Short mmCIF file of C-alpha atoms and ligand atoms in Angstrom, two decimals:
data_model
loop_
_atom_site.label_atom_id
_atom_site.label_comp_id
_atom_site.label_asym_id
_atom_site.label_seq_id
_atom_site.Cartn_x
_atom_site.Cartn_y
_atom_site.Cartn_z
CA MET L 1 -74.57 138.88 -86.48
CA PHE L 2 -73.27 135.72 -88.12
CA PRO L 3 -70.67 133.12 -87.08
CA LEU L 4 -67.22 133.95 -88.47
CA SER L 5 -66.07 130.63 -87.04
CA SER L 6 -67.73 128.00 -84.88
CA GLU L 7 -66.81 129.98 -81.75
CA ARG L 8 -67.34 133.56 -82.89
CA ARG L 9 -70.33 135.55 -84.04
CA VAL L 10 -69.51 138.99 -85.41
CA HIS L 11 -71.39 142.03 -86.69
CA ARG L 12 -71.91 141.96 -90.41
CA VAL L 13 -69.70 144.97 -91.16
CA GLY L 14 -66.06 144.50 -90.20
CA PHE L 15 -62.87 146.17 -91.40
CA GLY L 16 -60.27 145.06 -93.95
CA ALA L 17 -56.89 146.39 -92.86
CA MET L 18 -54.96 145.97 -96.10
CA GLN L 19 -55.25 149.66 -97.09
CA LEU L 20 -53.29 150.66 -93.98
CA ALA L 21 -49.94 149.65 -95.51
CA GLY L 22 -48.02 151.88 -97.92
CA PRO L 23 -48.74 152.13 -101.68
CA GLY L 24 -49.07 148.73 -103.32
CA VAL L 25 -49.66 147.20 -99.85
CA PHE L 26 -45.90 147.54 -99.42
CA GLY L 27 -43.99 149.34 -96.68
CA PRO L 28 -45.32 151.68 -94.01
CA PRO L 29 -48.26 154.05 -94.44
CA ALA L 30 -47.58 157.69 -95.28
CA ASP L 31 -49.37 158.69 -92.08
CA ARG L 32 -48.80 156.18 -89.28
CA ASP L 33 -50.78 158.13 -86.69
CA ARG L 34 -53.83 158.20 -88.93
CA ALA L 35 -53.58 154.43 -89.49
CA ILE L 36 -53.60 153.92 -85.71
CA GLN L 37 -56.52 156.34 -85.40
CA ILE L 38 -58.51 154.41 -88.03
CA LEU L 39 -58.06 151.12 -86.19
CA ARG L 40 -59.14 152.66 -82.88
CA ARG L 41 -62.09 154.40 -84.52
CA ALA L 42 -63.19 151.10 -86.10
CA VAL L 43 -63.42 149.50 -82.67
CA GLU L 44 -65.19 152.59 -81.25
CA LEU L 45 -67.77 152.23 -84.01
CA GLY L 46 -68.48 148.70 -82.78
CA ILE L 47 -66.51 146.83 -85.42
CA ASP L 48 -65.62 143.43 -83.97
CA HIS L 49 -63.95 141.75 -86.97
CA ILE L 50 -60.66 142.88 -88.48
CA ASP L 51 -59.19 141.11 -91.48
CA THR L 52 -55.43 141.27 -91.87
CA SER L 53 -52.32 139.37 -92.94
CA ASP L 54 -48.63 139.32 -92.18
CA PHE L 55 -48.02 139.85 -95.88
CA TYR L 56 -49.58 143.34 -95.78
CA GLY L 57 -46.53 145.54 -95.63
CA PRO L 58 -45.20 142.83 -95.03
CA TRP L 59 -45.68 142.81 -91.23
CA VAL L 60 -46.58 146.52 -91.13
CA VAL L 61 -50.35 146.05 -90.79
CA ASN L 62 -50.17 143.39 -88.07
CA GLU L 63 -47.77 145.58 -86.12
CA LEU L 64 -50.12 148.56 -86.47
CA ILE L 65 -53.06 146.47 -85.23
CA ALA L 66 -51.12 145.35 -82.15
CA GLU L 67 -49.90 148.89 -81.45
CA ALA L 68 -53.37 150.39 -81.80
CA LEU L 69 -55.51 147.77 -80.13
CA HIS L 70 -53.52 145.37 -77.92
CA PRO L 71 -54.62 144.26 -75.34
CA TYR L 72 -57.67 143.42 -77.41
CA SER L 73 -61.26 143.52 -76.27
CA ASP L 74 -62.72 140.02 -75.83
CA ASP L 75 -65.27 140.95 -78.50
CA LEU L 76 -62.73 141.53 -81.25
CA ALA L 77 -62.18 138.73 -83.77
CA LEU L 78 -58.96 138.79 -85.77
CA ALA L 79 -58.82 136.98 -89.10
CA THR L 80 -55.62 136.52 -91.03
CA LYS L 81 -54.52 134.77 -94.18
CA ILE L 82 -51.48 132.72 -95.06
CA GLY L 83 -50.12 131.14 -98.23
CA ALA L 84 -48.12 134.02 -99.72
CA CYS L 85 -45.05 136.10 -99.00
CA ARG L 86 -43.46 139.23 -100.45
CA ASP L 87 -40.05 139.66 -102.01
CA ASP L 88 -37.93 142.75 -101.43
CA LYS L 89 -39.60 144.52 -104.36
CA GLY L 90 -43.10 143.84 -103.03
CA ASN L 91 -43.99 141.05 -105.49
CA TRP L 92 -46.47 138.48 -104.15
CA LEU L 93 -45.12 134.93 -104.14
CA PRO L 94 -46.85 131.68 -103.15
CA ALA L 95 -45.66 130.23 -99.81
CA GLN L 96 -47.73 127.12 -99.42
CA HIS L 97 -45.37 124.44 -98.21
CA PRO L 98 -46.70 123.10 -94.89
CA ASP L 99 -43.54 124.39 -93.13
CA ALA L 100 -44.11 127.86 -94.58
CA LEU L 101 -47.76 127.75 -93.48
CA ARG L 102 -46.80 126.72 -89.95
CA SER L 103 -44.26 129.48 -89.61
CA ALA L 104 -46.70 132.00 -91.11
CA VAL L 105 -49.22 131.18 -88.37
CA HIS L 106 -46.54 131.55 -85.69
CA ASP L 107 -45.42 134.88 -87.23
CA ASN L 108 -49.01 136.17 -87.21
CA LEU L 109 -49.47 135.09 -83.57
CA ARG L 110 -46.26 136.85 -82.53
CA ARG L 111 -46.87 140.10 -84.40
CA LEU L 112 -50.52 140.33 -83.40
CA LYS L 113 -49.53 139.42 -79.81
CA VAL L 114 -52.18 136.74 -79.39
CA ASP L 115 -52.11 133.11 -78.22
CA SER L 116 -54.61 132.00 -80.85
CA ILE L 117 -56.14 133.43 -84.01
CA ASP L 118 -59.91 133.40 -84.54
CA LEU L 119 -59.76 132.63 -88.24
CA VAL L 120 -56.87 131.68 -90.52
CA ASN L 121 -57.63 131.67 -94.24
CA LEU L 122 -55.55 129.48 -96.49
CA ARG L 123 -55.10 131.64 -99.59
CA LEU L 124 -54.62 129.68 -102.79
CA HIS L 125 -53.03 130.88 -106.03
CA GLU L 126 -54.59 130.27 -109.43
CA GLY L 127 -53.09 127.32 -111.23
CA ASP L 128 -50.69 126.37 -108.43
CA THR L 129 -51.29 122.73 -107.57
CA SER L 130 -47.72 121.81 -106.68
CA ILE L 131 -48.52 121.19 -103.00
CA PRO L 132 -51.51 118.93 -102.24
CA LEU L 133 -54.40 120.67 -100.54
CA ALA L 134 -54.49 117.80 -98.01
CA ASP L 135 -50.96 118.70 -96.87
CA GLN L 136 -51.71 122.41 -96.62
CA LEU L 137 -54.92 121.91 -94.65
CA GLY L 138 -53.23 119.13 -92.65
CA ALA L 139 -50.71 121.69 -91.36
CA LEU L 140 -53.56 124.00 -90.36
CA THR L 141 -55.58 121.31 -88.59
CA GLU L 142 -52.49 120.38 -86.53
CA LEU L 143 -52.23 124.01 -85.45
CA GLN L 144 -55.95 123.99 -84.69
CA GLU L 145 -55.51 120.90 -82.49
CA GLN L 146 -52.75 122.76 -80.65
CA GLY L 147 -55.22 125.59 -79.95
CA LEU L 148 -53.33 128.14 -82.05
CA VAL L 149 -55.95 128.43 -84.78
CA ARG L 150 -59.65 128.55 -83.89
CA GLY L 151 -61.26 128.44 -87.31
CA ILE L 152 -59.93 127.51 -90.75
CA GLY L 153 -61.05 129.34 -93.87
CA MET L 154 -60.14 129.24 -97.55
CA SER L 155 -59.55 132.19 -99.85
CA ASN L 156 -59.33 132.67 -103.59
CA VAL L 157 -60.76 129.23 -104.20
CA SER L 158 -62.99 127.58 -106.76
CA LEU L 159 -66.08 125.67 -105.72
CA GLU L 160 -64.25 122.46 -106.51
CA GLN L 161 -61.28 123.40 -104.28
CA PHE L 162 -63.65 124.36 -101.47
CA GLU L 163 -65.45 121.00 -101.68
CA ARG L 164 -62.11 119.17 -101.70
CA GLY L 165 -60.91 121.30 -98.80
CA ARG L 166 -63.93 120.24 -96.74
CA GLU L 167 -62.75 116.65 -96.99
CA HIS L 168 -59.58 117.59 -95.07
CA ALA L 169 -60.70 120.21 -92.54
CA GLU L 170 -63.78 121.92 -91.17
CA ILE L 171 -63.90 125.03 -93.37
CA VAL L 172 -65.85 127.73 -91.56
CA SER L 173 -65.34 130.67 -93.92
CA VAL L 174 -64.61 131.51 -97.55
CA GLN L 175 -63.01 134.78 -98.67
CA ASN L 176 -63.31 135.40 -102.41
CA LEU L 177 -63.68 138.32 -104.80
CA TYR L 178 -67.33 139.33 -105.00
CA ASN L 179 -69.13 142.66 -105.29
CA VAL L 180 -72.03 144.33 -107.08
CA VAL L 181 -70.20 144.31 -110.43
CA ASN L 182 -68.32 141.03 -110.06
CA ARG L 183 -70.37 137.91 -109.32
CA THR L 184 -67.80 135.35 -110.47
CA SER L 185 -67.93 133.63 -107.06
CA ALA L 186 -71.73 133.37 -107.00
CA ASP L 187 -71.52 129.57 -106.89
CA LEU L 188 -69.44 129.71 -103.71
CA LEU L 189 -71.74 132.26 -102.14
CA ALA L 190 -74.71 129.96 -102.74
CA ARG L 191 -72.91 126.87 -101.47
CA THR L 192 -71.56 128.54 -98.32
CA ALA L 193 -75.03 129.94 -97.57
CA GLU L 194 -76.44 126.41 -97.86
CA LEU L 195 -73.82 125.13 -95.41
CA GLY L 196 -74.01 128.04 -92.93
CA VAL L 197 -70.37 128.92 -93.68
CA SER L 198 -69.49 132.63 -93.66
CA PHE L 199 -68.73 134.25 -97.02
CA VAL L 200 -66.44 137.27 -96.77
CA PRO L 201 -66.13 139.07 -100.11
CA PHE L 202 -62.79 140.66 -100.74
CA PHE L 203 -62.79 143.86 -102.82
CA PRO L 204 -66.37 144.50 -101.64
CA LEU L 205 -65.98 147.94 -103.20
CA GLY L 206 -64.11 146.70 -106.25
CA SER L 207 -61.00 148.02 -104.47
CA GLY L 208 -61.64 151.71 -104.88
CA PHE L 209 -64.18 152.04 -107.63
CA ALA L 210 -61.61 150.90 -110.12
CA ASP L 211 -62.72 149.71 -113.54
CA SER L 212 -66.48 149.62 -113.82
CA TYR L 213 -67.07 151.78 -110.76
CA ALA L 214 -64.95 154.56 -112.24
CA ARG L 215 -67.67 154.95 -114.87
CA GLU L 216 -69.95 156.37 -112.21
CA HIS L 217 -72.52 153.69 -112.67
CA GLU L 218 -75.90 155.26 -113.35
CA LEU L 219 -77.95 152.77 -111.35
CA LEU L 220 -75.72 152.97 -108.27
CA ASN L 221 -75.81 156.76 -108.47
CA LYS L 222 -79.57 156.86 -108.81
CA ILE L 223 -80.11 154.60 -105.79
CA ALA L 224 -77.48 156.48 -103.78
CA GLU L 225 -79.29 159.76 -104.50
CA ASN L 226 -82.64 158.25 -103.42
CA HIS L 227 -81.13 157.56 -100.00
CA ARG L 228 -78.73 160.53 -99.76
CA ALA L 229 -76.07 157.89 -99.49
CA THR L 230 -72.92 157.15 -101.49
CA GLN L 231 -72.27 154.56 -104.19
CA ALA L 232 -70.03 152.75 -101.73
CA GLN L 233 -72.80 152.52 -99.15
CA VAL L 234 -75.28 151.24 -101.73
CA SER L 235 -72.79 148.59 -102.87
CA LEU L 236 -72.21 147.42 -99.30
CA ALA L 237 -75.92 147.48 -98.40
CA TRP L 238 -76.65 145.36 -101.48
CA LEU L 239 -74.02 142.82 -100.41
CA LEU L 240 -75.61 142.56 -96.97
CA ARG L 241 -78.99 141.84 -98.55
CA ARG L 242 -77.51 139.32 -100.97
CA SER L 243 -77.22 136.55 -98.40
CA PRO L 244 -77.32 136.32 -94.58
CA ASN L 245 -73.89 134.62 -94.45
CA VAL L 246 -72.13 137.63 -96.03
CA LEU L 247 -69.72 139.40 -93.68
CA LEU L 248 -68.11 142.59 -94.97
CA ILE L 249 -64.52 143.80 -94.64
CA PRO L 250 -64.37 147.05 -96.66
CA GLY L 251 -60.90 148.57 -96.59
CA THR L 252 -60.08 152.22 -96.18
CA SER L 253 -57.36 154.59 -95.10
CA SER L 254 -59.88 157.39 -94.54
CA LEU L 255 -61.81 158.13 -91.35
CA THR L 256 -64.71 159.56 -93.35
CA HIS L 257 -64.96 156.44 -95.49
CA LEU L 258 -64.73 154.24 -92.40
CA ASP L 259 -67.75 156.03 -90.89
CA GLU L 260 -69.62 155.78 -94.19
CA ASN L 261 -68.90 152.09 -94.63
CA THR L 262 -69.97 151.23 -91.10
CA ALA L 263 -73.21 153.19 -91.55
CA ALA L 264 -74.03 151.08 -94.62
CA ALA L 265 -75.20 148.38 -92.19
CA VAL L 266 -78.35 150.41 -91.54
CA LEU L 267 -79.03 151.56 -95.09
CA ALA L 268 -82.32 149.89 -96.01
CA LEU L 269 -82.61 149.52 -99.78
CA GLY L 270 -86.07 148.92 -101.24
CA ASP L 271 -86.99 145.56 -102.74
CA ASP L 272 -87.27 147.18 -106.19
CA GLU L 273 -83.78 148.68 -105.82
CA ILE L 274 -82.39 145.34 -104.74
CA ALA L 275 -84.03 143.70 -107.76
CA GLU L 276 -82.46 146.28 -110.10
CA LEU L 277 -79.03 145.75 -108.56
CA ASP L 278 -79.48 141.97 -108.67
CA ALA L 279 -80.17 142.22 -112.40
CA LEU L 280 -77.09 144.36 -113.09
CA VAL L 281 -74.77 141.36 -113.60
CA ALA L 282 -75.56 137.67 -114.00
CA ASP L 283 -74.27 135.14 -111.48
CA GLY L 284 -70.85 133.87 -112.56
CA GLU L 285 -70.06 137.06 -114.50
CA SER L 286 -68.52 140.46 -113.94
CA LEU L 287 -69.37 143.70 -115.72
CA GLU L 288 -66.09 143.33 -117.62
CA SER L 289 -66.68 139.72 -118.64
CA ALA L 290 -70.24 140.60 -119.65
CA GLY L 291 -68.74 143.12 -122.08
CA HIS L 292 -70.12 146.32 -120.52
N1 NAP C 1 -58.04 137.10 -99.69
C1 NAP C 1 -57.50 137.87 -100.58
O1 NAP C 1 -56.85 137.41 -101.52
C2 NAP C 1 -57.69 139.35 -100.47
C3 NAP C 1 -57.34 140.18 -101.56
C4 NAP C 1 -57.56 141.53 -101.43
C5 NAP C 1 -58.10 142.06 -100.26
N2 NAP C 1 -58.41 141.24 -99.20
C6 NAP C 1 -59.03 141.78 -97.98
O2 NAP C 1 -60.19 142.48 -98.36
C7 NAP C 1 -60.21 143.77 -97.74
C8 NAP C 1 -60.93 144.73 -98.63
O3 NAP C 1 -60.24 144.87 -99.86
P1 NAP C 1 -59.70 146.28 -100.41
O4 NAP C 1 -59.47 147.21 -99.27
O5 NAP C 1 -58.58 146.03 -101.31
O6 NAP C 1 -60.86 146.75 -101.37
P2 NAP C 1 -62.28 147.43 -101.18
O7 NAP C 1 -62.76 147.36 -99.77
O8 NAP C 1 -63.10 146.89 -102.27
O9 NAP C 1 -61.94 148.93 -101.55
C9 NAP C 1 -60.99 149.69 -100.87
C10 NAP C 1 -60.78 150.91 -101.70
O10 NAP C 1 -62.00 151.64 -101.76
C11 NAP C 1 -61.82 152.95 -101.25
N3 NAP C 1 -62.96 153.21 -100.37
C12 NAP C 1 -63.26 152.59 -99.21
N4 NAP C 1 -64.39 153.08 -98.69
C13 NAP C 1 -64.82 154.02 -99.54
C14 NAP C 1 -65.94 154.90 -99.54
N5 NAP C 1 -66.86 154.88 -98.55
N6 NAP C 1 -66.08 155.76 -100.59
C15 NAP C 1 -65.17 155.79 -101.59
N7 NAP C 1 -64.08 154.99 -101.64
C16 NAP C 1 -63.92 154.10 -100.61
C17 NAP C 1 -60.52 152.93 -100.48
O11 NAP C 1 -59.88 154.17 -100.60
P3 NAP C 1 -59.68 155.10 -99.28
O12 NAP C 1 -58.52 154.52 -98.55
O13 NAP C 1 -59.42 156.43 -99.86
O14 NAP C 1 -60.95 155.02 -98.52
C18 NAP C 1 -59.72 151.85 -101.21
O15 NAP C 1 -59.08 152.39 -102.35
C19 NAP C 1 -58.73 144.10 -97.55
O16 NAP C 1 -58.54 145.05 -96.54
C20 NAP C 1 -58.16 142.75 -97.21
O17 NAP C 1 -58.29 142.55 -95.81
C21 NAP C 1 -58.23 139.91 -99.32
#
């Protein structure tokens, strides 16, 4: 277990709920009953950390979580993210004015049916510096003082933004893109490990074996065969070995994949296998940027 926030320790494999919305994370799922079943199965499997957002659907995923799991077990930590909204075509737009952030927290509280949220990640957008970070985090610390937000995290940030963020709030978690073929956030992983801050990689499976994964990577396949496991399980097991502050939130709309992903917590890769996977991509690079 590792602290997700100063008040909550969670198991290292959680669940990312984004895949429960319709195609393009927009609208309702094709099979609502199965989405509810997946959430309940996740909790049955011992998952105690669910990552969500009101902008998944929008609203659909938070409503599904409340329908499936409310009243929540005391052990379940809910993490959400704010800083974006959707237009009526499903486009993702920044929504980072302090007023928008405040109302996003209140919307999440209402839809999830909770009085406080364990972790709220402020999600930043590349190149958007129109609203000072101090103002954005200021809005979140006010909500924290009111007891509505327990921990504050940052998502989609550079190391420099994270360090600046820490001047304005206690940042207990970082959620950035990171997986076996994309190490572009390696600097943040190292820094958060040093500070004892949780690092929650998004797209831990490269969001569905897209791009490099689709090439059926030889090394991942070889290691998976050694353990009678799947590529996905090897990728997750490698992430867990990468650093003790890594907490996983693989996303799936499949019960079989949910079981597989949860079982990755006990897949023990050998030191030689870990070394081979470590060497696959240099820190700061991705397979694409390395020209593979
Ligand atoms: N902070 C941010 O900006 C941000 C951005 C993106 C995502 N997130 C969070 O990160 C979580 C994870 O991201 P994600 O769901 O997009 O990507 P992911 O976990 O990397 O991959 C999910 C994809 O992999 C497939 N998959 C899952 N388990 C599998 C398995 N065992 N074998 C084969 N395929 C498998 C899923 O398809 P099936 O449905 O068929 O299993 C889905 O297409 C999200 O749920 C969300 O909470 C955060």
